[in-house]
Each structure stands twice: as structure tokens, then as C-alpha cells.
Short mmCIF file of C-alpha atoms in Angstrom, two decimals:
data_model
loop_
_atom_site.label_atom_id
_atom_site.label_comp_id
_atom_site.label_asym_id
_atom_site.label_seq_id
_atom_site.Cartn_x
_atom_site.Cartn_y
_atom_site.Cartn_z
CA UNK A 18 -10.18 -69.87 10.03
CA UNK A 19 -13.23 -67.63 9.68
CA UNK A 20 -12.39 -66.41 12.99
CA UNK A 21 -9.17 -65.62 12.16
CA UNK A 22 -10.28 -64.35 9.08
CA UNK A 23 -12.44 -62.03 10.39
CA UNK A 24 -9.85 -60.57 12.64
CA UNK A 25 -7.64 -59.87 10.01
CA UNK A 26 -10.66 -58.65 8.39
CA UNK A 27 -11.12 -56.15 10.97
CA UNK A 28 -7.90 -55.14 11.45
CA UNK A 29 -7.29 -54.42 8.10
CA UNK A 30 -10.30 -52.08 8.12
CA UNK A 31 -9.53 -50.37 11.38
CA UNK A 32 -5.75 -49.79 10.28
CA UNK A 33 -7.41 -48.12 6.87
CA UNK A 34 -9.98 -46.05 8.60
CA UNK A 35 -7.32 -44.76 11.11
CA UNK A 36 -4.86 -43.82 8.21
CA UNK A 37 -7.96 -42.03 6.45
CA UNK A 38 -8.74 -40.22 9.63
CA UNK A 39 -4.81 -39.01 10.02
CA UNK A 40 -5.36 -36.61 6.81
CA UNK A 41 -8.71 -35.27 6.96
CA UNK A 42 -7.85 -34.44 10.77
CA UNK A 43 -5.95 -31.18 9.25
CA UNK A 44 -8.55 -30.42 6.61
CA UNK A 45 -11.16 -30.33 8.90
CA UNK A 46 -9.28 -27.70 11.25
CA UNK A 47 -8.43 -25.56 8.28
CA UNK A 48 -12.24 -26.01 7.48
CA UNK A 49 -13.12 -24.43 10.78
CA UNK A 50 -10.62 -21.64 10.31
CA UNK A 51 -12.48 -20.86 6.82
CA UNK A 52 -15.71 -20.95 9.06
CA UNK A 53 -14.26 -18.26 11.42
CA UNK A 54 -12.81 -16.07 8.64
CA UNK A 55 -16.09 -16.36 6.63
CA UNK A 56 -18.26 -15.26 9.92
CA UNK A 57 -15.37 -12.19 10.11
CA UNK A 58 -15.67 -11.18 6.49
CA UNK A 59 -16.60 -7.36 6.27
CA UNK A 60 -18.36 -6.80 2.68
CA UNK A 61 -17.70 -3.12 1.09
CA UNK A 62 -18.72 -1.75 -2.22
CA UNK A 63 -15.31 -2.55 -3.37
CA UNK A 64 -15.32 -6.05 -2.19
CA UNK A 65 -14.49 -8.26 1.08
CA UNK A 66 -11.83 -7.37 3.76
CA UNK A 67 -11.17 -8.83 7.16
CA UNK A 68 -9.90 -6.32 10.25
CA UNK A 69 -6.67 -7.62 11.27
CA UNK A 70 -8.61 -8.71 14.75
CA UNK A 71 -12.13 -9.41 14.61
CA UNK A 72 -12.46 -7.89 17.85
CA UNK A 73 -11.32 -3.85 16.64
CA UNK A 74 -13.04 -4.11 13.19
CA UNK A 75 -11.68 -0.30 12.67
CA UNK A 76 -8.12 -1.93 11.70
CA UNK A 77 -7.85 -3.15 8.30
CA UNK A 78 -4.86 -3.20 6.03
CA UNK A 79 -4.27 -5.25 2.77
CA UNK A 80 -0.83 -5.92 3.32
CA UNK A 81 0.84 -9.78 3.01
CA UNK A 82 1.80 -9.90 6.68
CA UNK A 83 -1.75 -8.94 8.91
CA UNK A 84 -4.32 -8.16 6.09
CA UNK A 85 -6.48 -9.09 3.49
CA UNK A 86 -3.77 -10.23 0.65
CA UNK A 87 -3.19 -12.95 3.29
CA UNK A 88 -6.47 -14.03 3.93
CA UNK A 89 -7.08 -13.81 -0.25
CA UNK A 90 -3.89 -16.67 0.01
CA UNK A 91 -5.94 -19.28 2.33
CA UNK A 92 -9.01 -18.71 0.00
CA UNK A 93 -6.99 -19.66 -3.17
CA UNK A 94 -5.58 -22.53 -1.51
CA UNK A 95 -8.92 -23.47 0.34
CA UNK A 96 -10.72 -23.57 -2.83
CA UNK A 97 -7.63 -25.69 -5.01
CA UNK A 98 -8.15 -28.68 -1.98
CA UNK A 99 -11.84 -28.23 -1.53
CA UNK A 100 -13.30 -26.91 -5.05
CA UNK A 101 -15.95 -25.11 -2.52
CA UNK A 102 -17.35 -22.49 -4.82
CA UNK A 103 -17.96 -20.13 -2.31
CA UNK A 104 -14.41 -20.39 -1.43
CA UNK A 105 -13.53 -18.92 -4.97
CA UNK A 106 -16.15 -16.23 -4.56
CA UNK A 107 -14.63 -14.81 -1.22
CA UNK A 108 -11.20 -14.71 -2.82
CA UNK A 109 -12.29 -13.09 -6.21
CA UNK A 110 -14.19 -10.69 -3.46
CA UNK A 111 -10.91 -10.02 -1.89
CA UNK A 112 -8.62 -9.52 -4.66
CA UNK A 113 -11.39 -7.09 -5.95
CA UNK A 114 -10.88 -4.72 -2.85
CA UNK A 115 -6.90 -5.31 -2.97
CA UNK A 116 -7.20 -4.28 -6.97
CA UNK A 117 -9.40 -1.58 -5.93
CA UNK A 118 -7.25 0.11 -3.43
CA UNK A 119 -4.04 -0.20 -5.13
CA UNK A 120 -2.16 3.30 -5.10
CA UNK A 121 -2.48 5.31 -7.98
CA UNK A 122 0.69 6.93 -7.73
CA UNK A 123 4.35 6.20 -6.84
CA UNK A 124 4.31 8.60 -4.13
CA UNK A 125 1.42 6.41 -2.11
CA UNK A 126 3.26 3.39 -2.70
CA UNK A 127 5.04 1.48 0.25
CA UNK A 128 7.57 -1.27 -1.03
CA UNK A 129 7.92 -4.32 0.73
CA UNK A 130 7.02 -8.15 0.51
CA UNK A 131 5.17 -8.33 3.69
CA UNK A 132 3.60 -4.81 4.98
CA UNK A 133 3.63 -2.94 1.16
CA UNK A 134 2.67 -3.13 -2.43
CA UNK A 135 4.90 -5.97 -3.33
CA UNK A 136 3.13 -8.69 -1.77
CA UNK A 137 -0.37 -7.55 -2.72
CA UNK A 138 1.32 -7.86 -6.32
CA UNK A 139 1.84 -11.16 -5.64
CA UNK A 140 -1.77 -12.33 -4.06
CA UNK A 141 -3.09 -10.76 -7.45
CA UNK A 142 -0.82 -13.00 -9.87
CA UNK A 143 -2.24 -15.60 -7.58
CA UNK A 144 -5.87 -14.68 -7.53
CA UNK A 145 -4.94 -14.50 -12.01
CA UNK A 146 -3.42 -17.86 -11.83
CA UNK A 147 -6.43 -19.16 -9.85
CA UNK A 148 -9.32 -17.67 -11.67
CA UNK A 149 -7.79 -16.60 -15.26
CA UNK A 150 -9.40 -13.23 -14.58
CA UNK A 151 -7.29 -10.61 -16.41
CA UNK A 152 -8.15 -7.40 -14.39
CA UNK A 153 -6.17 -9.26 -11.80
CA UNK A 154 -2.61 -10.08 -13.73
CA UNK A 155 -3.01 -6.22 -14.71
CA UNK A 156 -3.28 -5.46 -11.17
CA UNK A 157 0.16 -7.27 -10.27
CA UNK A 158 1.74 -5.54 -13.56
CA UNK A 159 0.17 -2.21 -12.16
CA UNK A 160 2.55 -2.89 -9.20
CA UNK A 161 5.67 -3.76 -10.87
CA UNK A 162 5.05 -0.38 -12.78
CA UNK A 163 4.70 1.43 -9.20
CA UNK A 164 7.78 0.00 -7.99
CA UNK A 165 10.04 0.88 -11.09
CA UNK A 166 8.25 4.62 -10.66
CA UNK A 167 9.08 4.65 -6.94
CA UNK A 168 12.41 3.33 -6.77
CA UNK A 169 15.33 5.62 -5.65
CA UNK A 170 18.51 5.63 -7.53
CA UNK A 171 21.33 5.68 -4.98
CA UNK A 172 24.96 4.32 -5.10
CA UNK A 173 25.45 1.70 -7.47
CA UNK A 174 21.81 0.75 -7.38
CA UNK A 175 18.46 1.49 -6.46
CA UNK A 176 16.25 1.18 -3.18
CA UNK A 177 12.98 2.27 -1.80
CA UNK A 178 13.60 3.02 1.37
CA UNK A 179 16.47 2.88 4.09
CA UNK A 180 15.28 -1.19 5.07
CA UNK A 181 17.29 -3.58 3.42
CA UNK A 182 15.37 -6.53 4.81
CA UNK A 183 12.68 -9.19 4.00
CA UNK A 184 9.66 -7.97 5.55
CA UNK A 185 9.45 -4.35 4.32
CA UNK A 186 12.68 -3.75 2.36
CA UNK A 187 14.53 -3.79 -0.96
CA UNK A 188 15.15 -7.72 0.12
CA UNK A 189 11.81 -8.68 -0.06
CA UNK A 190 10.57 -6.14 -2.82
CA UNK A 191 13.49 -7.98 -5.04
CA UNK A 192 12.52 -11.41 -4.71
CA UNK A 193 8.75 -10.04 -5.91
CA UNK A 194 10.38 -8.55 -8.69
CA UNK A 195 12.48 -11.80 -9.31
CA UNK A 196 8.96 -13.42 -9.26
CA UNK A 197 7.33 -10.74 -11.35
CA UNK A 198 10.01 -11.51 -13.68
CA UNK A 199 9.86 -15.39 -14.14
CA UNK A 200 6.14 -15.08 -14.37
CA UNK A 201 4.66 -12.29 -16.30
CA UNK A 202 6.98 -8.91 -16.59
CA UNK A 203 10.72 -9.85 -17.61
CA UNK A 204 11.33 -5.87 -17.43
CA UNK A 205 11.38 -6.70 -13.55
CA UNK A 206 14.55 -8.23 -13.93
CA UNK A 207 16.58 -5.17 -14.13
CA UNK A 208 15.04 -3.61 -10.89
CA UNK A 209 15.68 -6.38 -8.76
CA UNK A 210 19.39 -6.61 -10.00
CA UNK A 211 19.53 -2.54 -9.42
CA UNK A 212 18.07 -3.42 -6.02
CA UNK A 213 20.72 -6.28 -5.13
CA UNK A 214 24.04 -4.22 -6.47
CA UNK A 215 23.01 -1.37 -3.61
CA UNK A 216 22.25 -4.13 -0.88
CA UNK A 217 25.98 -5.30 -1.71
CA UNK A 218 27.03 -1.40 -1.13
CA UNK A 219 25.47 -1.53 2.33
CA UNK A 220 27.10 -4.88 3.60
CA UNK A 221 29.26 -4.30 6.57
CA UNK A 222 32.81 -6.79 6.74
CA UNK A 223 32.15 -9.38 9.80
CA UNK A 224 34.13 -12.51 10.86
CA UNK A 225 35.32 -13.33 7.43
CA UNK A 226 31.84 -12.11 5.57
CA UNK A 227 28.98 -10.14 5.27
CA UNK A 228 26.35 -8.80 7.66
CA UNK A 229 23.40 -6.22 7.19
CA UNK A 230 21.32 -3.84 9.27
CA UNK A 231 17.94 -3.82 9.19
CA UNK A 232 18.16 0.35 8.23
CA UNK A 233 21.04 2.72 9.67
CA UNK A 234 18.92 3.63 12.59
CA UNK A 235 18.04 0.94 14.27
CA UNK A 236 19.88 0.26 17.53
CA UNK A 237 20.07 -3.41 17.10
CA UNK A 238 21.61 -5.45 14.18
CA UNK A 239 19.04 -9.21 13.56
CA UNK A 240 21.10 -11.54 11.64
CA UNK A 241 18.51 -13.64 10.80
CA UNK A 242 15.96 -13.83 8.24
CA UNK A 243 13.18 -11.73 8.50
CA UNK A 244 15.28 -8.61 9.29
CA UNK A 245 18.80 -9.60 8.73
CA UNK A 246 21.20 -11.15 7.08
CA UNK A 247 19.90 -14.45 5.84
CA UNK A 248 17.12 -12.74 4.29
CA UNK A 249 19.16 -10.43 2.58
CA UNK A 250 21.88 -13.07 1.03
CA UNK A 251 18.78 -15.48 0.35
CA UNK A 252 17.71 -12.68 -2.12
CA UNK A 253 21.03 -12.23 -3.37
CA UNK A 254 21.39 -15.88 -3.65
CA UNK A 255 18.19 -15.88 -5.72
CA UNK A 256 18.80 -12.87 -7.91
CA UNK A 257 22.55 -15.18 -8.63
CA UNK A 258 19.94 -17.92 -9.90
CA UNK A 259 18.18 -15.61 -12.12
CA UNK A 260 20.72 -12.84 -13.62
CA UNK A 261 24.03 -15.48 -13.41
CA UNK A 262 25.85 -12.62 -12.09
CA UNK A 263 28.61 -13.97 -9.73
CA UNK A 264 29.01 -10.90 -7.57
CA UNK A 265 25.75 -11.93 -6.13
CA UNK A 266 26.56 -15.42 -5.26
CA UNK A 267 29.87 -13.93 -3.45
CA UNK A 268 28.13 -11.76 -1.43
CA UNK A 269 25.54 -14.26 -0.74
CA UNK A 270 28.24 -16.86 0.27
CA UNK A 271 29.82 -14.06 2.76
CA UNK A 272 26.55 -13.84 4.29
CA UNK A 273 26.69 -17.35 5.47
CA UNK A 274 29.96 -17.72 6.19
CA UNK A 275 29.16 -14.67 8.72
CA UNK A 276 26.38 -16.79 10.01
CA UNK A 277 28.25 -19.81 10.69
CA UNK A 278 30.66 -17.76 12.41
CA UNK A 279 28.21 -16.56 14.96
CA UNK A 280 26.06 -19.67 15.05
CA UNK A 281 26.34 -21.52 18.61
CA UNK A 282 26.22 -25.31 19.09
CA UNK A 283 23.21 -26.91 20.75
CA UNK A 284 23.19 -30.82 21.21
CA UNK A 285 24.00 -32.09 17.20
CA UNK A 286 22.47 -28.97 16.02
CA UNK A 287 23.06 -25.10 15.78
CA UNK A 288 20.64 -21.73 16.38
CA UNK A 289 21.66 -18.08 16.26
CA UNK A 290 20.97 -15.27 18.18
CA UNK A 291 18.44 -12.77 18.03
CA UNK A 292 19.63 -9.71 17.86
CA UNK A 293 23.14 -7.53 18.70
CA UNK A 294 24.25 -5.92 21.07
CA UNK A 295 21.98 -7.43 23.95
CA UNK A 296 20.59 -10.70 22.52
CA UNK A 297 23.39 -12.39 22.10
CA UNK A 298 21.49 -15.91 24.57
CA UNK A 299 18.14 -14.82 22.92
CA UNK A 300 17.13 -17.97 20.40
CA UNK A 301 13.94 -17.70 18.51
CA UNK A 302 12.90 -20.85 16.56
CA UNK A 303 10.27 -20.01 13.71
CA UNK A 304 10.72 -18.30 10.26
CA UNK A 305 11.14 -14.52 11.27
CA UNK A 306 14.29 -14.66 13.51
CA UNK A 307 14.85 -18.35 13.59
CA UNK A 308 16.30 -21.44 12.38
CA UNK A 309 13.14 -21.86 10.14
CA UNK A 310 13.69 -19.11 8.11
CA UNK A 311 17.59 -19.18 8.08
CA UNK A 312 17.92 -22.33 6.88
CA UNK A 313 16.22 -20.87 3.51
CA UNK A 314 19.63 -19.11 2.62
CA UNK A 315 21.42 -22.54 3.24
CA UNK A 316 19.24 -24.73 0.99
CA UNK A 317 19.66 -22.14 -1.63
CA UNK A 318 23.14 -22.13 -1.67
CA UNK A 319 22.61 -26.29 -1.80
CA UNK A 320 20.77 -25.59 -4.36
CA UNK A 321 22.90 -23.12 -6.26
CA UNK A 322 26.26 -24.85 -5.71
CA UNK A 323 25.07 -28.88 -5.43
CA UNK A 324 27.87 -28.82 -1.97
CA UNK A 325 26.60 -31.26 0.56
CA UNK A 326 28.44 -28.69 3.16
CA UNK A 327 25.29 -26.05 2.96
CA UNK A 328 22.23 -29.18 3.37
CA UNK A 329 24.79 -30.08 6.45
CA UNK A 330 23.71 -26.89 7.96
CA UNK A 331 20.13 -26.99 6.95
CA UNK A 332 20.24 -30.19 9.06
CA UNK A 333 21.97 -28.40 11.98
CA UNK A 334 19.58 -26.05 12.00
CA UNK A 335 16.47 -28.42 11.81
CA UNK A 336 18.47 -30.24 14.84
CA UNK A 337 19.08 -27.00 16.84
CA UNK A 338 15.14 -26.60 16.60
CA UNK A 339 14.59 -30.00 18.08
CA UNK A 340 17.13 -29.93 20.50
CA UNK A 341 15.10 -27.09 22.12
CA UNK A 342 11.94 -29.08 23.57
CA UNK A 343 9.45 -27.52 21.37
CA UNK A 344 6.54 -27.76 21.13
CA UNK A 345 5.85 -29.33 24.30
CA UNK A 346 7.82 -26.71 26.32
CA UNK A 347 8.03 -22.57 25.71
CA UNK A 348 11.47 -20.98 25.67
CA UNK A 349 12.31 -17.43 25.94
CA UNK A 350 12.29 -17.39 21.99
CA UNK A 351 9.47 -19.86 21.72
CA UNK A 352 6.26 -18.23 23.71
CA UNK A 353 2.30 -18.61 23.55
CA UNK A 354 2.37 -18.29 19.74
CA UNK A 355 1.61 -20.51 16.81
CA UNK A 356 1.88 -18.24 13.92
CA UNK A 357 3.66 -18.72 10.74
CA UNK A 358 6.07 -15.84 11.72
CA UNK A 359 7.20 -16.56 15.26
CA UNK A 360 5.65 -20.09 16.39
CA UNK A 361 4.32 -23.63 15.78
CA UNK A 362 2.64 -22.85 12.08
CA UNK A 363 6.32 -21.72 10.96
CA UNK A 364 8.04 -24.45 12.10
CA UNK A 365 5.94 -26.87 11.16
CA UNK A 366 6.00 -25.36 8.06
CA UNK A 367 9.73 -25.73 7.74
CA UNK A 368 9.69 -29.31 8.56
CA UNK A 369 6.88 -30.00 6.05
CA UNK A 370 9.12 -28.57 3.16
CA UNK A 371 11.72 -30.63 4.62
CA UNK A 372 10.48 -33.99 4.42
CA UNK A 373 9.18 -32.90 0.80
CA UNK A 374 12.97 -32.48 -0.61
CA UNK A 375 14.70 -35.13 1.51
CA UNK A 376 11.79 -37.94 1.88
CA UNK A 377 12.99 -38.48 5.49
CA UNK A 378 9.87 -39.39 7.49
CA UNK A 379 11.34 -37.93 10.94
CA UNK A 380 11.07 -34.76 9.67
CA UNK A 381 7.19 -35.11 8.59
CA UNK A 382 7.24 -36.72 12.23
CA UNK A 383 8.12 -33.46 13.77
CA UNK A 384 5.65 -31.20 11.46
CA UNK A 385 2.73 -33.88 12.85
CA UNK A 386 3.70 -33.23 16.63
CA UNK A 387 3.64 -29.58 15.79
CA UNK A 388 0.29 -29.63 13.92
CA UNK A 389 -0.82 -31.44 16.68
CA UNK A 390 0.18 -29.15 19.19
CA UNK A 391 -0.92 -26.63 17.24
CA UNK A 392 -4.35 -27.77 16.95
CA UNK A 393 -4.59 -28.39 20.87
CA UNK A 394 -4.38 -24.64 20.70
CA UNK A 395 -7.32 -23.70 19.03
CA UNK A 396 -10.50 -21.98 19.89
CA UNK A 397 -13.29 -24.05 18.75
CA UNK A 398 -17.03 -22.64 18.83
CA UNK A 399 -20.04 -23.34 16.40
CA UNK A 400 -17.73 -25.20 14.09
CA UNK A 401 -15.27 -22.63 13.40
CA UNK A 402 -11.74 -22.28 14.92
CA UNK A 403 -9.34 -19.02 15.75
CA UNK A 404 -6.26 -19.03 17.69
CA UNK A 405 -5.79 -16.59 20.32
CA UNK A 406 -1.62 -15.72 21.14
CA UNK A 407 0.83 -13.24 21.86
CA UNK A 408 2.03 -11.98 18.81
CA UNK A 409 4.64 -10.16 20.90
CA UNK A 410 7.58 -11.93 22.98
CA UNK A 411 7.84 -8.89 25.01
CA UNK A 412 3.84 -8.29 25.66
CA UNK A 413 2.38 -11.30 26.60
CA UNK A 414 -0.25 -10.37 27.96
CA UNK A 415 -1.74 -9.02 25.23
CA UNK A 416 -3.95 -11.87 23.54
CA UNK A 417 -5.63 -11.43 20.41
CA UNK A 418 -6.97 -13.95 17.75
CA UNK A 419 -6.12 -12.24 13.85
CA UNK A 420 -7.20 -13.24 10.92
CA UNK A 421 -4.15 -12.86 8.73
CA UNK A 422 -1.25 -15.05 7.33
CA UNK A 423 1.51 -13.92 9.29
CA UNK A 424 -0.06 -14.05 12.80
CA UNK A 425 -3.10 -15.34 12.34
CA UNK A 426 -5.85 -18.25 11.02
CA UNK A 427 -5.29 -17.72 7.58
CA UNK A 428 -1.39 -18.39 7.93
CA UNK A 429 -2.22 -21.55 10.08
CA UNK A 430 -4.88 -22.41 7.80
CA UNK A 431 -2.98 -22.80 5.06
CA UNK A 432 -0.38 -24.90 7.21
CA UNK A 433 -2.80 -27.28 7.75
CA UNK A 434 -3.63 -27.91 3.56
CA UNK A 435 0.06 -28.26 3.22
CA UNK A 436 -0.05 -30.83 5.67
CA UNK A 437 -3.34 -32.34 4.02
CA UNK A 438 -2.09 -32.15 0.51
CA UNK A 439 0.90 -34.06 1.08
CA UNK A 440 -1.18 -36.73 3.11
CA UNK A 441 -4.23 -36.61 0.44
CA UNK A 442 -2.61 -35.88 -2.67
CA UNK A 443 -4.86 -32.93 -2.96
CA UNK A 444 -4.83 -28.94 -4.15
CA UNK A 445 -1.83 -27.04 -4.85
CA UNK A 446 0.65 -25.41 -2.22
CA UNK A 447 1.34 -21.48 -3.02
CA UNK A 448 5.33 -21.29 -3.55
CA UNK A 449 5.97 -17.93 -2.08
CA UNK A 450 8.44 -15.55 -3.36
CA UNK A 451 10.91 -15.97 -0.27
CA UNK A 452 11.22 -19.60 -0.49
CA UNK A 453 13.31 -22.21 -2.09
CA UNK A 454 10.94 -25.24 -1.52
CA UNK A 455 9.19 -25.67 -4.50
CA UNK A 456 6.19 -27.95 -5.20
CA UNK A 457 6.60 -31.16 -7.29
CA UNK A 458 3.47 -31.07 -9.53
#
């Protein structure tokens, strides 16, 4: 009897320690990424910055895609997960640099959520939310003023440049303005509405729906989230949520119908090609041009309409990813890249969010599978972790370890913190302006 009791206690203890170890694996990896980012911080008179690639410290940008803004977001999340004061100091010092380098005139301002001041404004407001320091809120408000003053009246609305998309165009800037209107400046809503009206004018009828090009000069049309129809339709659907204007929902639904018409069945799921002409047989899988990003539109439409058909399309796109055989095997659209934009981190983030909104454990299992593969790609040394990868599919020989959100350790580290948060109920994941997946508080 005693032996059986000891065996039961041993097995219970083993199971408990294994379960406890599963979550901290992610926090430990995020901690190692933090150490690498800390070692590569560059102190300046205005605050702290991070070079895009530490091996080439000359290239310093502030944007959310590859620059200091994404690293600041990582430090904010890392602080909320660990309560380490050094992380908060690094976040504040990075935000100070962002504040000091904001343009002073609309002529100097470059719009864009991931490549311009819109993303910087979002990060400054997140810094205010965590620190309570009013100077960061003032910086976010300055970004809205710069966007208002730099907007160009064209047609029925306005735009900041000839680009339509999420990365650097009106759709992404419009999503920041919606965020700003909800959080700290209601006047930003009118700018977003005007941007939406202009985007509707630029739509092109196709296959019973609508599609958008990135701009009029670019020779290829990309239908997915970062540079194409899915992202623009997502903005318009979100704008409908905010304004209740039916013309925005009508255009968003037309964009979704076009995407449905060009989707290709694979197994029990579907995928959508990378570009036309010439890329109709090329399928990316992560956030930028793959199902992990495009599914955001269908989930938003499900939120708005309550119709199950849109959620079914979210699941079809998820099944298209699983059908591909990643992460164990590469595909033409899934190469040596583990980032939020193009690779494993973006896919893991998508399935983690699906688990949050559906409660389906299979979605979480796939997120763990992607994360385990990602951890296997880490370069670890002296308690630090970084990821050497090829940012560009067409230049696989150009390998580098980056610091930023979309292609570097900051974005990978944030995904790991999100998995840890779900497992251990700590921290508060930051929800980006282009994400429909709200995190329960």
C-alpha cells in the first residue's frame, strides 16, 4: 500500500513539474531574446535605439516593421510579464528616442502603420498606457496632428500617398486613426472615414467582388493582407464597426467575395495565391501574404455579421496552413524564415489567437508545434537568443539576425510571451490596430 502511495505521489509530482516546465520554456526563451536585445542596445543623447541588424549598426530606423518601435513594444510586454524594472527603463528610453525623433512638420511626416509615423504613434500610446507618463500621450496626439496636416484631399476622401495597403498606405494609417479615436482623440475618426471613402473609389471590380492594387504603378497585384485586398477590406470592415456606415461594410464584403473566388482548395482547407500575374501558383502561409493574415478579414466579418459562414472561412484558411506540412518541411512560400511577417512566429500567433476565440485545443497544439520548431532555429550563446534567417524569399543567401518586430527577435519574443501568458496567466498581450483578436482581461 505504501509503495503504491509513493508511486502515485511520484507520478503526480512528475506530471506537475512537467506541466510547470512547459510554460516557462517560452518565458525563458523570451528572456534570452531580451538579453540579446539588451546587449545590442545603442545609447544616444535622445534615448536608446536598436539597429535593424546589430552586425551593421549604421542602419537605424524608428518604424514598427523593422525599427526601434517594435523593440519598445517587446520591452513593454516583457515588463508586464516579468515586472523587471530594467525592462521598463529600456522601454521608456526607447520611447524617449521615438518622441525626440518625431518629425516637426507635416512635410517630413511619412504615413504608414508599419513603415511610418502611425506605428510610432501606436507605440507611444502603449508606452503611456504602461508608464502613465503624459509626454508619450502628447507624442501620440502629435502623430494624429501630423497625419491630419499631411493628408491630401483626393476624390471623395483623402490619402497620404498613392499606397493603399496595411504596411505603408491608407488602410494601415486608417487603422491607427481608428485606434486613436477609440483611445485618446475622437477627432481622428473623421480622417479614417475620409481615407475609407477614397479607398472605395480606388477599388476595381473583379469576379463578382472588388480588388485593390497596392498602388497604380506596381506591376503586380497581391491579394492578401499586407499589400492587398484582404488588408484594405479589413480596414473598411473595421471602419464600418466604428462609423456604422453601410458603404464600408458593402465594400468589405465585396473584397471578401473576390478572395473567395480566387481561393484554391487544398485538402479540407484553402489558400490564396501570392500575386498576379505570374505568381498564381505561389502560396505564402504567414501574416504578410498568407492565410494567417487574410483570415483576419473573415474573422472581422464574422464579428460584425454573426454569420457562421465567415468563421468557416477562418477555419478553411487555418486548415490550408496545416495541409502544407509546415513547420517540419519548407514550401516555396515558407522558407528559412521564422518571423512574424513571413514565418513561424506569425503562424504560431494566428493559431494561438484562434485558440483564444474558439477554445479549440487543436489550434493551441499547432501553435506549440510552430513554437517548438522556432525555438529549434534559435542561435543561443551566453544566455542570449537570436534568430538568423532570410528575410527575402528571393534572396535566400542573405542571412541576418534582426532586432525588430516583423523580422526579428522583438516579434518572436512577443509571440513567446503570448504563449507564456496563455499558459501561466501573466502579462497583458498588446493588441495591434490591425488585429481583430481581442484579449480577455
